[in-house]
């Protein structure tokens, strides 16, 4: 096995895949080191049919809807990760074993999968505004070009509507928007009728730009509205990071090494040694490269950097968007049958930008409820299961779920800390604390009240607010904040890890601020820029 | 884990309670498999609730309703919930779970089921309190 490469990338998630793509396109010799868990249980048994046909016809459906070990019947729904369906559970498989995390107040979701968390993300893509990029520490002029490059690679569909200043801005590489389902269409029509008064309060509603094709492209099909999006990727309409890795695998200048858990790096005179512990044999292996690009997710990068700098600093800051979800009842949908042709993705967004600065904007992503199956909705009802089933059958079409994200910045009470622990695979364990101040809690509560009031105006009556533990938004950043002062445990805005000559970071570790909007499109655009900077730095 | 015949009896009782029809052998077998794999632990109190629930469909409905308000995460309900999921994921019972269109009896049915659910909860709370007192 070859162990020497010009460029080594750690991780195949959203950021690693994009960095790899940019480097391979430039013609250089690249290897990705990854643990690379894949779904071996369910992919092949899910039929390429729509949700209703499957429900009516497939005798095997219990295997993937409930899981071989019934892991798809969650009893503690507030657990981070319980939203993953059994065919997506591979995303978090082996994380406990290889990258354990312990905390009473922070429950991040981490992945060891080929394609990382990008194998199950909700595909929402947003350009950040200039004030947001400034607060993160990224240059707008460079990011705008990178957004275009990433959009053309992954394929984004969307619309230039009222929400465009918060979503697509002036992005050019955009496919036509997908067809809006009935449940969300009612809300959107209601918004259009009351737009002026809502806009005065800083409320804007628009279509969510999604990394979903609405036109066929190479081996990926345009969205077929089968409503199986949370279970399978048969048509490859939605972008998953493993698709990039598979596409690159046919290039002679690209190698994908699985079963490689990167422990740390050691800089040498003319390059970098990458120390790996193999997850299949437990053996140590040393890869060498001219330049190393870390993209194992912000917590993964923190682990590797802390070890590589000999545990000189064990505590690092961390940021994660506070998140809650609000099931709402839409009277206008009562008694309507759910249409067959739909998608499980959140197609509509509501933004709250009271002072109209496009900064510290709150948001609610709106989803209808069907393909996650009725029994999970029945569980949330305060009635007995038998009567609740009958009622929910009639009312299911009226439920809309609003996923509310808050913007977030770092503070002294939000941190991760590495501790030695001889019992783990790596001899250490990451721990953490995530506590919001009273003022932050109050600000978030006020924002939620305003969002709920807007939802009511749009005909969506909030039923209750369900808070997920911190970590539940699955948006993480800020462990090695961007800074150009060269201080250790920070990242230069060009991506170089301070205190090193040839180590770069392409994930969100440097981000100093997290807007409420999903960060992944920006993560990918930054990874693209980092890859370009690595090439310039030759 | 209880014997196979006990598990089959449970599956029949729960299935009948949830859908008011006899259920197929395939779903009974899936329930047995689920109970083996999930191995749901019962405290004395939960066991007493469960024994009482198995006595009749009426008691099962009332205790489920009482627990839904007082102790929704009680493991006795977890067995019912598991069976509910199993039934939903079977093509034999799809029509019991897909959304329903407006019909003449639509609002009447919602109202009637709602009232029944409240009555069941009221009786259920009394039964649950009684069992709890006996167990403590
Ligand atoms: C259900 C769900 C819905 C989401 N929806 C959205 C959304 O709509 N919009 C949005 O913007 N974001 C969304 N996200 C978040 C998004 O998925 C993440 O922000 C993004 O995937 C992070 O990418 P990453 O490359 O930084 O890290 P990851 O995806 O975590 O990838 C890390 C990679 O590194 C590898 N790795 C880790 N440690 C090591 C190591 N030591 N050695 C070798 N390899 C290692 C892993 O195997 C993995 O391949 C969602 C996430 C989930 C789970």
XYZ file of C-alpha atoms and ligand atoms in Angstrom:
727
model
C 0.000 0.000 0.000
C 1.278 3.434 -0.932
C 1.750 5.656 2.094
C 3.282 8.740 0.438
C 1.193 11.453 -1.234
C 1.528 15.097 -2.178
C -1.694 16.004 -0.410
C -3.513 14.134 2.311
C -7.010 15.062 3.396
C -8.451 13.741 6.657
C -12.162 12.956 6.408
C -14.601 12.528 3.536
C -17.468 14.699 4.821
C -18.900 17.800 3.187
C -15.614 19.697 3.615
C -13.154 16.876 2.890
C -15.005 15.862 -0.270
C -15.039 19.403 -1.665
C -11.364 19.991 -0.806
C -10.492 16.670 -2.474
C -12.497 17.575 -5.564
C -10.750 20.943 -5.933
C -7.283 19.363 -5.570
C -7.956 16.411 -7.883
C -9.285 18.807 -10.542
C -6.012 20.741 -10.258
C -4.233 17.504 -11.227
C -2.239 16.906 -8.049
C -1.830 13.609 -6.228
C -4.376 13.308 -3.397
C -5.330 10.743 -0.751
C -8.264 10.865 1.636
C -7.824 9.077 4.972
C -11.111 8.112 6.549
C -12.751 5.564 8.798
C -15.364 5.190 6.077
C -18.350 3.366 7.593
C -20.992 2.530 4.964
C -24.555 1.249 5.131
C -24.374 -2.448 4.407
C -27.752 -3.442 5.833
C -30.484 -1.453 4.186
C -29.388 0.191 0.930
C -30.109 -2.828 -1.233
C -33.486 -3.764 0.246
C -35.271 -0.422 -0.129
C -37.288 -0.499 -3.367
C -36.969 2.369 -5.819
C -40.636 3.289 -5.441
C -42.675 6.061 -3.874
C -43.595 6.056 -0.187
C -47.274 5.152 -0.648
C -46.558 2.254 -3.029
C -43.948 0.913 -0.638
C -46.347 1.206 2.286
C -49.044 -0.666 0.402
C -46.936 -3.323 -1.272
C -43.603 -4.107 0.316
C -43.638 -6.992 2.820
C -40.042 -6.169 3.708
C -40.695 -2.585 4.803
C -40.434 -3.335 8.503
C -36.770 -4.177 7.996
C -35.793 -0.648 6.945
C -38.605 1.374 8.514
C -38.098 -0.172 11.956
C -34.571 -1.551 11.580
C -33.263 -5.090 12.057
C -32.873 -4.461 15.781
C -35.941 -2.210 16.010
C -33.645 0.772 16.410
C -36.148 2.784 14.370
C -38.661 2.730 17.237
C -37.140 5.462 19.397
C -38.399 5.583 22.954
C -36.304 8.580 24.072
C -36.967 10.986 21.229
C -35.085 13.944 22.694
C -31.764 12.127 22.212
C -29.528 13.703 19.570
C -29.478 11.304 16.660
C -32.938 9.864 17.265
C -34.091 11.762 14.160
C -31.982 9.456 11.965
C -33.897 6.661 10.253
C -32.416 3.112 10.429
C -30.904 3.329 6.918
C -29.123 6.521 8.055
C -27.935 5.137 11.388
C -24.618 4.130 9.869
C -23.726 7.827 10.010
C -23.055 7.604 13.744
C -21.940 3.965 13.853
C -18.578 3.408 15.581
C -18.378 7.043 16.761
C -18.684 5.993 20.404
C -15.860 3.511 19.961
C -13.350 5.599 18.030
C -14.214 9.211 18.923
C -15.988 9.068 22.302
C -17.492 12.235 23.752
C -18.689 12.704 27.313
C -20.708 15.579 28.719
C -23.814 16.322 30.760
C -24.635 19.492 28.861
C -23.445 18.921 25.288
C -24.409 16.024 22.984
C -22.820 16.507 19.579
C -23.479 14.094 16.726
C -20.289 12.916 15.038
C -19.708 10.639 12.118
C -17.163 8.050 11.045
C -19.018 7.453 7.779
C -17.829 7.646 4.208
C -19.243 11.071 3.346
C -19.590 12.040 7.024
C -22.750 13.708 8.277
C -23.246 14.823 4.688
C -24.740 11.334 4.133
C -27.877 12.456 5.938
C -27.954 16.248 5.952
C -31.195 18.090 5.153
C -29.642 19.699 2.015
C -30.524 23.289 3.009
C -27.978 25.630 1.367
C -27.604 29.283 2.320
C -25.131 31.961 1.356
C -24.185 33.947 4.416
C -24.544 37.763 4.302
C -21.555 40.106 4.440
C -22.040 40.919 8.148
C -22.283 37.199 8.885
C -19.130 36.365 6.897
C -17.297 39.251 8.594
C -18.274 37.932 12.023
C -17.098 34.431 11.059
C -13.780 35.802 9.801
C -14.207 35.064 6.072
C -13.733 37.453 3.135
C -16.948 38.030 1.191
C -15.278 38.562 -2.201
C -13.519 35.175 -2.006
C -16.555 33.398 -0.614
C -18.891 34.567 -3.394
C -16.689 32.895 -6.011
C -16.392 29.751 -3.934
C -20.174 29.546 -3.436
C -20.585 29.530 -7.237
C -17.988 26.791 -7.679
C -19.557 24.589 -5.006
C -23.089 25.207 -6.320
C -22.053 24.100 -9.776
C -20.524 20.912 -8.331
C -23.307 19.821 -5.975
C -26.357 21.227 -7.812
C -28.671 23.625 -5.981
C -32.303 24.401 -6.759
C -34.076 27.441 -5.377
C -35.912 30.656 -6.066
C -35.148 34.370 -5.884
C -38.055 35.286 -3.663
C -38.430 37.488 -0.566
C -36.052 35.260 1.354
C -33.280 35.525 -1.253
C -31.258 38.075 0.805
C -31.026 35.336 3.476
C -30.654 32.343 1.180
C -29.335 32.568 -2.380
C -28.364 36.253 -2.516
C -27.049 36.706 -6.086
C -25.972 33.114 -6.643
C -26.084 32.354 -10.367
C -25.619 28.600 -10.469
C -29.174 27.762 -9.428
C -31.625 25.251 -10.906
C -35.376 25.933 -10.961
C -37.046 25.471 -7.605
C -38.734 22.140 -6.749
C -42.553 21.848 -6.649
C -43.907 23.019 -3.321
C -46.094 20.558 -1.444
C -49.654 21.388 -0.430
C -49.042 21.693 3.318
C -46.351 24.350 2.892
C -48.058 25.986 -0.064
C -50.909 27.074 2.216
C -48.459 28.854 4.497
C -46.639 30.460 1.583
C -49.909 31.745 0.062
C -50.924 33.134 3.429
C -47.555 34.918 3.673
C -47.990 36.423 0.215
C -51.371 37.840 1.266
C -50.005 39.425 4.438
C -46.543 40.199 3.231
C -46.499 43.941 3.889
C -47.525 43.753 7.525
C -45.207 40.785 8.174
C -42.248 42.463 6.470
C -42.743 45.494 8.740
C -42.134 43.146 11.679
C -39.019 41.758 10.022
C -40.627 38.466 8.923
C -39.739 37.086 5.488
C -40.815 33.739 4.068
C -39.340 32.018 1.041
C -38.317 28.776 -0.561
C -35.418 26.875 0.954
C -32.573 26.454 -1.533
C -31.818 22.747 -1.527
C -28.909 20.693 -2.824
C -31.476 18.780 -4.872
C -31.443 18.448 -8.641
C -34.516 19.519 -10.567
C -32.865 18.524 -13.865
C -31.064 15.257 -14.617
C -27.274 15.487 -14.486
C -24.788 12.707 -15.311
C -25.680 9.746 -13.091
C -28.003 11.786 -10.863
C -31.733 12.149 -11.568
C -33.974 15.145 -11.056
C -36.127 14.873 -7.938
C -38.924 12.326 -8.421
C -41.066 13.395 -5.407
C -41.198 9.855 -4.010
C -41.048 11.097 -0.403
C -38.381 8.522 0.453
C -35.667 11.156 0.887
C -35.134 10.423 4.588
C -34.628 6.725 3.853
C -32.701 6.263 0.634
C -30.716 7.946 -2.130
C -31.813 5.741 -5.028
C -32.071 8.518 -7.616
C -29.172 10.503 -6.193
C -31.275 13.678 -6.588
C -30.055 15.062 -3.286
C -26.325 15.724 -2.945
C -24.449 13.459 -0.534
C -20.721 13.916 0.070
C -19.957 10.244 -0.664
C -21.072 10.898 -4.240
C -18.056 13.174 -4.731
C -15.728 10.560 -3.221
C -17.184 7.884 -5.540
C -16.865 10.189 -8.527
C -13.221 10.970 -7.671
C -12.352 7.308 -7.203
C -12.124 6.803 -10.971
C -9.251 9.352 -11.158
C -5.712 7.994 -11.155
C -4.486 10.896 -8.985
C -6.961 10.101 -6.178
C -6.865 7.373 -3.515
C -9.399 6.728 -0.781
C -8.062 4.867 2.274
C -10.724 3.557 4.627
C -10.251 2.124 8.153
C -7.755 4.894 8.890
C -8.338 6.808 12.113
C -5.921 9.729 12.093
C -4.477 10.209 15.565
C -2.063 13.098 15.053
C 0.463 14.679 12.714
C 4.165 15.452 13.064
C 5.779 18.125 10.939
C 9.100 17.186 9.301
C 11.605 19.288 7.377
C 9.852 18.869 4.003
C 6.420 17.641 4.848
C 4.154 16.032 7.357
C 3.882 12.562 8.918
C 0.312 11.512 9.542
C -0.028 8.945 12.319
C -2.927 6.605 11.812
C -4.377 3.822 13.925
C -6.122 1.334 11.688
C -9.644 0.534 12.805
C -9.567 -2.967 11.262
C -6.247 -4.201 12.673
C -5.506 -1.688 15.487
C -2.034 -1.271 13.947
C -0.234 2.047 13.653
C 0.619 3.312 10.174
C 2.480 6.421 9.135
C 1.508 8.211 5.934
C 3.595 11.109 4.658
C 2.646 14.102 2.554
C 3.814 17.540 1.523
C 0.657 19.179 2.804
C -1.986 17.945 5.180
C -5.577 19.171 5.132
C -7.679 18.444 8.186
C -11.425 18.107 7.638
C -12.663 15.521 10.142
C -15.324 17.901 11.518
C -14.549 20.525 14.161
C -14.412 18.124 17.088
C -12.319 15.673 15.081
C -9.872 18.434 14.167
C -9.691 19.526 17.811
C -8.739 15.989 18.869
C -5.991 15.711 16.243
C -4.591 19.205 16.907
C -4.559 18.834 20.708
C -2.671 15.532 20.404
C -0.263 16.900 17.785
C 0.577 19.852 20.027
C 1.251 17.425 22.907
C -1.818 18.364 24.926
C -0.289 21.854 25.569
C -3.796 23.206 25.636
C -6.596 20.844 26.534
C -9.581 23.193 26.514
C -10.929 24.875 23.387
C -14.041 26.973 22.706
C -16.936 25.551 20.702
C -20.121 26.929 19.138
C -23.337 25.135 18.213
C -26.654 26.717 17.237
C -29.352 26.341 19.894
C -32.235 24.454 18.332
C -35.811 23.537 19.152
C -38.725 22.323 17.131
C -42.330 23.373 17.271
C -45.097 21.098 16.009
C -47.880 23.339 14.663
C -51.441 22.730 13.592
C -52.709 24.159 10.301
C -56.504 24.318 10.333
C -56.769 24.893 6.615
C -55.297 21.435 5.962
C -57.729 19.591 8.213
C -59.308 16.602 6.488
C -57.159 16.915 3.378
C -55.452 13.807 2.125
C -51.665 14.136 1.785
C -50.655 14.196 -1.863
C -48.716 11.207 -3.168
C -46.079 13.325 -4.921
C -44.004 15.112 -2.307
C -40.604 15.365 -0.681
C -39.480 14.991 2.932
C -37.146 18.005 2.783
C -37.981 21.331 4.412
C -39.023 23.403 1.411
C -39.984 26.644 3.137
C -38.174 29.010 5.512
C -39.277 31.815 7.749
C -36.693 34.450 8.704
C -36.893 36.967 11.532
C -34.719 40.012 10.889
C -36.230 42.734 13.038
C -33.570 45.386 12.614
C -33.081 44.481 8.941
C -29.302 44.154 9.188
C -29.126 40.607 7.831
C -27.233 39.724 11.010
C -28.337 37.681 14.043
C -31.329 36.568 12.000
C -33.562 33.868 13.527
C -35.124 31.199 11.387
C -37.686 28.449 11.244
C -37.367 25.685 8.667
C -40.819 24.328 7.841
C -41.580 20.661 7.179
C -44.735 18.636 6.756
C -44.996 15.251 8.419
C -45.472 11.931 6.710
C -42.579 9.724 5.740
C -41.231 9.455 9.299
C -44.354 7.346 9.934
C -47.398 8.114 12.037
C -46.415 6.147 15.141
C -43.755 8.718 16.094
C -46.351 11.495 15.928
C -48.824 9.403 17.946
C -46.202 9.060 20.677
C -46.160 12.834 21.172
C -49.917 12.971 21.782
C -51.206 13.028 25.395
C -53.894 10.433 24.548
C -54.008 6.649 24.532
C -52.416 5.110 21.448
C -55.588 3.573 20.049
C -57.694 6.765 19.960
C -54.684 8.840 19.103
C -54.090 6.718 15.990
C -57.597 7.444 14.706
C -57.324 11.167 15.417
C -53.860 11.443 13.913
C -55.003 9.713 10.759
C -57.427 12.562 10.194
C -55.132 15.291 11.431
C -51.761 14.186 10.043
C -52.037 16.399 6.980
C -52.512 19.434 9.256
C -49.219 19.132 11.087
C -46.326 21.373 10.164
C -43.062 21.171 12.054
C -41.027 24.336 12.501
C -37.351 23.720 13.269
C -36.082 26.881 14.947
C -32.366 27.712 14.906
C -30.744 30.591 16.757
C -27.536 32.392 15.815
C -24.672 31.653 18.191
C -21.287 32.939 19.310
C -18.698 31.607 21.714
C -18.443 32.273 25.444
C -16.423 31.010 28.394
C -19.134 28.519 29.369
C -19.101 26.696 26.032
C -16.020 24.563 25.605
C -14.570 21.144 24.891
C -11.739 19.557 26.848
C -9.531 16.595 26.034
C -8.735 14.151 28.835
C -6.393 11.174 28.956
C -8.284 7.887 29.277
C -6.463 4.602 28.865
C -9.662 2.671 28.244
C -10.457 4.282 24.904
C -9.177 3.324 21.443
C -7.045 6.470 21.284
C -6.079 6.734 24.955
C -8.044 9.939 25.436
C -11.588 11.241 25.439
C -13.195 14.525 24.508
C -15.478 16.071 27.119
C -17.330 19.346 27.106
C -19.689 21.828 28.615
C -22.331 23.925 26.891
C -24.182 26.435 29.000
C -26.014 29.513 27.759
C -26.128 32.648 29.897
C -29.478 33.899 31.214
C -29.293 36.747 28.748
C -28.716 34.383 25.815
C -31.612 32.220 26.944
C -33.829 35.294 27.205
C -32.851 36.525 23.736
C -33.619 33.115 22.272
C -36.938 32.891 24.079
C -37.955 36.315 22.756
C -36.996 35.259 19.251
C -39.032 32.049 19.582
C -42.058 34.060 20.760
C -41.877 36.290 17.692
C -41.465 33.319 15.369
C -44.447 31.581 16.990
C -46.525 34.703 16.651
C -45.623 34.911 12.940
C -46.526 31.239 12.506
C -49.930 31.914 14.054
C -50.471 34.796 11.652
C -49.722 32.356 8.831
C -52.389 29.943 10.062
C -50.019 27.601 11.891
C -50.984 27.189 15.546
C -47.928 26.158 17.631
C -48.759 23.196 19.904
C -45.632 22.873 21.982
C -41.914 23.647 21.916
C -39.529 20.732 22.143
C -35.965 21.642 23.104
C -33.181 19.344 21.959
C -30.063 19.016 24.122
C -27.203 21.351 23.090
C -25.568 19.710 20.130
C -28.934 18.840 18.576
C -28.657 21.346 15.741
C -25.681 19.329 14.363
C -23.948 22.602 13.430
C -20.547 22.901 15.113
C -17.761 25.444 14.789
C -15.247 27.719 16.463
C -12.765 25.399 18.200
C -9.659 27.002 16.631
C -10.893 30.535 15.889
C -9.653 32.381 12.785
C -6.973 34.890 13.637
C -4.021 36.328 11.761
C -1.830 36.817 14.836
C -0.280 33.353 14.438
C -1.121 32.235 17.972
C -1.163 28.446 18.454
C -4.612 26.855 18.469
C -5.937 29.299 15.889
C -6.271 29.189 12.109
C -5.095 31.837 9.662
C -7.996 32.988 7.434
C -6.263 31.236 4.482
C -6.785 27.959 6.324
C -3.270 27.345 7.648
C -3.085 26.029 11.198
C -1.034 28.459 13.298
C 2.257 27.013 14.503
C 2.629 24.743 11.446
C 4.153 25.101 7.990
C 2.165 22.576 6.009
C -1.024 21.811 7.896
C -4.328 23.357 6.845
C -7.862 23.103 8.231
C -10.785 22.959 5.801
C -13.725 22.388 8.168
C -15.564 24.870 10.403
C -12.998 24.924 13.219
C -12.076 28.542 12.469
C -15.608 29.992 12.296
C -15.981 32.635 15.019
C -19.761 32.909 14.693
C -22.668 30.732 13.539
C -25.645 32.329 11.825
C -28.885 30.439 12.421
C -28.873 29.252 8.812
C -27.294 25.893 8.032
C -23.536 26.323 7.701
C -22.702 23.474 5.353
C -22.791 25.372 2.049
C -20.426 27.903 3.625
C -18.274 25.095 5.053
C -17.964 23.636 1.569
C -17.190 27.019 0.000
C -14.514 27.641 2.633
C -13.065 24.151 2.029
C -12.880 24.986 -1.675
C -10.964 28.194 -0.872
C -8.646 26.403 1.544
C -7.821 23.838 -1.168
C -7.032 26.672 -3.591
C -4.850 28.363 -0.937
C -2.988 25.119 -0.305
C -2.164 24.939 -4.011
C -1.003 28.580 -4.038
C 1.188 27.895 -1.020
C 3.349 25.402 -3.006
C -38.175 -12.624 28.503
C -41.500 -14.348 28.841
C -42.395 -17.577 27.032
C -43.383 -17.616 23.383
C -47.034 -18.359 24.162
C -47.217 -15.409 26.573
C -45.699 -13.146 23.938
C -48.200 -14.352 21.321
C -51.049 -13.698 23.739
C -49.683 -10.198 24.396
C -49.355 -9.525 20.669
C -52.966 -10.582 20.087
C -54.278 -8.464 22.928
C -52.330 -5.369 21.938
C -53.144 -5.756 18.247
C -56.825 -6.098 19.054
C -56.689 -3.057 21.332
C -54.870 -0.872 18.791
C -56.816 -1.718 15.625
C -59.919 -3.589 16.891
C -59.228 -6.490 14.539
C -57.387 -9.806 14.885
C -53.815 -9.483 13.623
C -51.809 -11.741 11.309
C -49.234 -14.288 12.490
C -46.444 -12.372 10.729
C -46.974 -9.346 13.011
C -47.226 -11.583 16.077
C -43.860 -13.108 15.168
C -42.334 -9.684 14.624
C -43.587 -8.670 18.066
C -41.946 -11.734 19.634
C -38.695 -10.874 17.855
C -38.935 -7.254 19.035
C -39.523 -8.233 22.654
C -36.497 -10.517 22.548
C -34.260 -7.848 21.049
C -35.508 -4.840 23.027
C -35.706 -6.770 26.300
C -37.824 -4.067 27.945
C -37.204 -4.075 31.712
C -40.214 -3.939 34.071
C -40.281 -2.709 37.664
C -42.814 -4.338 40.032
C -45.151 -1.418 39.454
C -44.843 -1.697 35.671
C -45.414 -5.447 35.863
C -48.568 -4.897 37.914
C -49.812 -2.335 35.391
C -49.035 -4.718 32.560
C -50.814 -7.672 34.194
C -53.864 -5.510 34.653
C -53.730 -4.254 31.053
C -53.714 -7.797 29.721
C -56.979 -8.584 31.496
C -59.208 -6.787 28.993
C -59.155 -4.422 26.045
C -61.063 -1.892 28.168
C -58.437 -1.936 30.917
C -55.626 -1.751 28.405
C -57.180 1.349 26.833
C -57.849 3.052 30.176
C -54.441 2.345 31.686
C -52.727 3.439 28.457
C -54.787 6.652 28.563
C -54.033 7.255 32.244
C -50.323 6.683 31.717
C -50.292 8.917 28.629
C -51.104 11.809 30.944
C -49.339 10.797 34.149
C -46.318 8.770 33.080
C -46.027 8.677 29.268
C -42.599 6.998 29.262
C -43.712 4.061 31.386
C -42.315 0.823 29.953
C -45.775 -0.785 29.856
C -46.629 1.752 27.150
C -43.408 0.926 25.342
C -44.772 -2.526 24.531
C -47.905 -0.981 23.029
C -45.805 1.550 21.137
C -43.588 -1.173 19.709
C -46.617 -3.060 18.431
C -48.070 0.146 16.984
C -44.867 0.634 14.977
C -44.884 -3.003 13.840
C -48.464 -2.725 12.608
C -47.750 0.521 10.785
C -44.776 -1.009 8.992
C -46.863 -3.840 7.545
C -48.710 -3.628 4.218
C -51.566 -5.550 5.884
C -52.550 -2.486 7.913
C -51.467 0.457 5.767
C -54.993 1.878 5.574
C -55.031 2.253 9.354
C -52.154 4.709 9.255
C -52.280 6.713 6.022
C -53.950 10.119 6.127
C -57.723 10.227 5.668
C -59.778 12.474 3.478
C -62.793 14.546 4.496
C -65.991 12.519 4.826
C -69.525 13.172 6.054
C -68.805 11.665 9.463
C -65.438 13.292 9.673
C -66.013 15.916 12.360
C -68.449 13.661 14.193
C -65.860 10.909 14.335
C -63.120 13.223 15.615
C -65.462 14.504 18.329
C -66.611 11.048 19.384
C -63.105 9.603 19.548
C -61.939 12.676 21.444
C -64.658 12.262 24.074
C -63.911 8.550 24.403
C -60.218 9.312 24.867
C -60.974 11.743 27.697
C -63.295 9.264 29.444
C -60.675 6.521 29.140
C -58.075 8.861 30.628
C -60.284 9.703 33.615
C -60.925 6.051 34.437
C -57.317 5.200 33.648
C -55.918 7.693 36.135
C -58.001 6.090 38.896
C -56.792 2.585 37.976
C -53.146 3.695 37.701
C -53.297 5.473 41.078
C -54.812 2.398 42.652
C -52.129 0.067 41.264
C -49.404 2.499 42.319
C -50.772 2.604 45.878
C -50.822 -1.182 46.063
C -47.249 -1.438 44.802
C -45.741 1.134 47.138
C -29.800 14.929 9.953
C -28.904 16.085 9.593
C -29.447 17.163 8.899
C -28.634 18.253 8.558
N -29.163 19.249 7.804
C -28.402 20.270 7.409
C -28.917 21.272 6.517
O -30.056 21.185 6.030
N -28.119 22.304 6.189
C -26.869 22.423 6.661
O -26.209 23.402 6.339
N -26.319 21.457 7.452
C -27.055 20.397 7.839
N -26.493 19.400 8.621
C -25.110 19.545 9.099
C -24.085 19.023 8.094
O -24.299 17.665 7.834
C -22.670 19.227 8.645
O -22.481 20.593 8.894
C -21.582 18.816 7.668
O -21.820 17.534 7.165
C -20.211 18.859 8.343
O -19.238 18.457 7.433
P -17.723 18.199 7.855
O -16.995 17.824 6.626
O -17.230 19.374 8.608
O -17.743 17.023 8.915
P -18.393 15.561 8.917
O -19.549 15.493 8.023
O -18.584 15.237 10.342
O -17.275 14.606 8.314
C -16.195 14.178 9.062
C -15.439 13.114 8.284
O -14.189 12.905 8.908
C -13.976 11.551 9.191
N -13.173 11.520 10.422
C -13.467 12.055 11.629
N -12.430 11.895 12.470
C -11.458 11.254 11.780
C -10.169 10.814 12.107
N -9.617 11.039 13.291
N -9.475 10.155 11.159
C -9.976 9.926 9.928
N -11.199 10.350 9.561
C -11.937 10.998 10.482
C -15.351 10.932 9.292
O -15.323 9.558 8.943
C -16.111 11.757 8.254
O -15.910 11.217 6.970
C -27.269 18.281 8.960
C -26.731 17.195 9.634
C -27.527 16.083 9.928
C -26.906 14.895 10.607
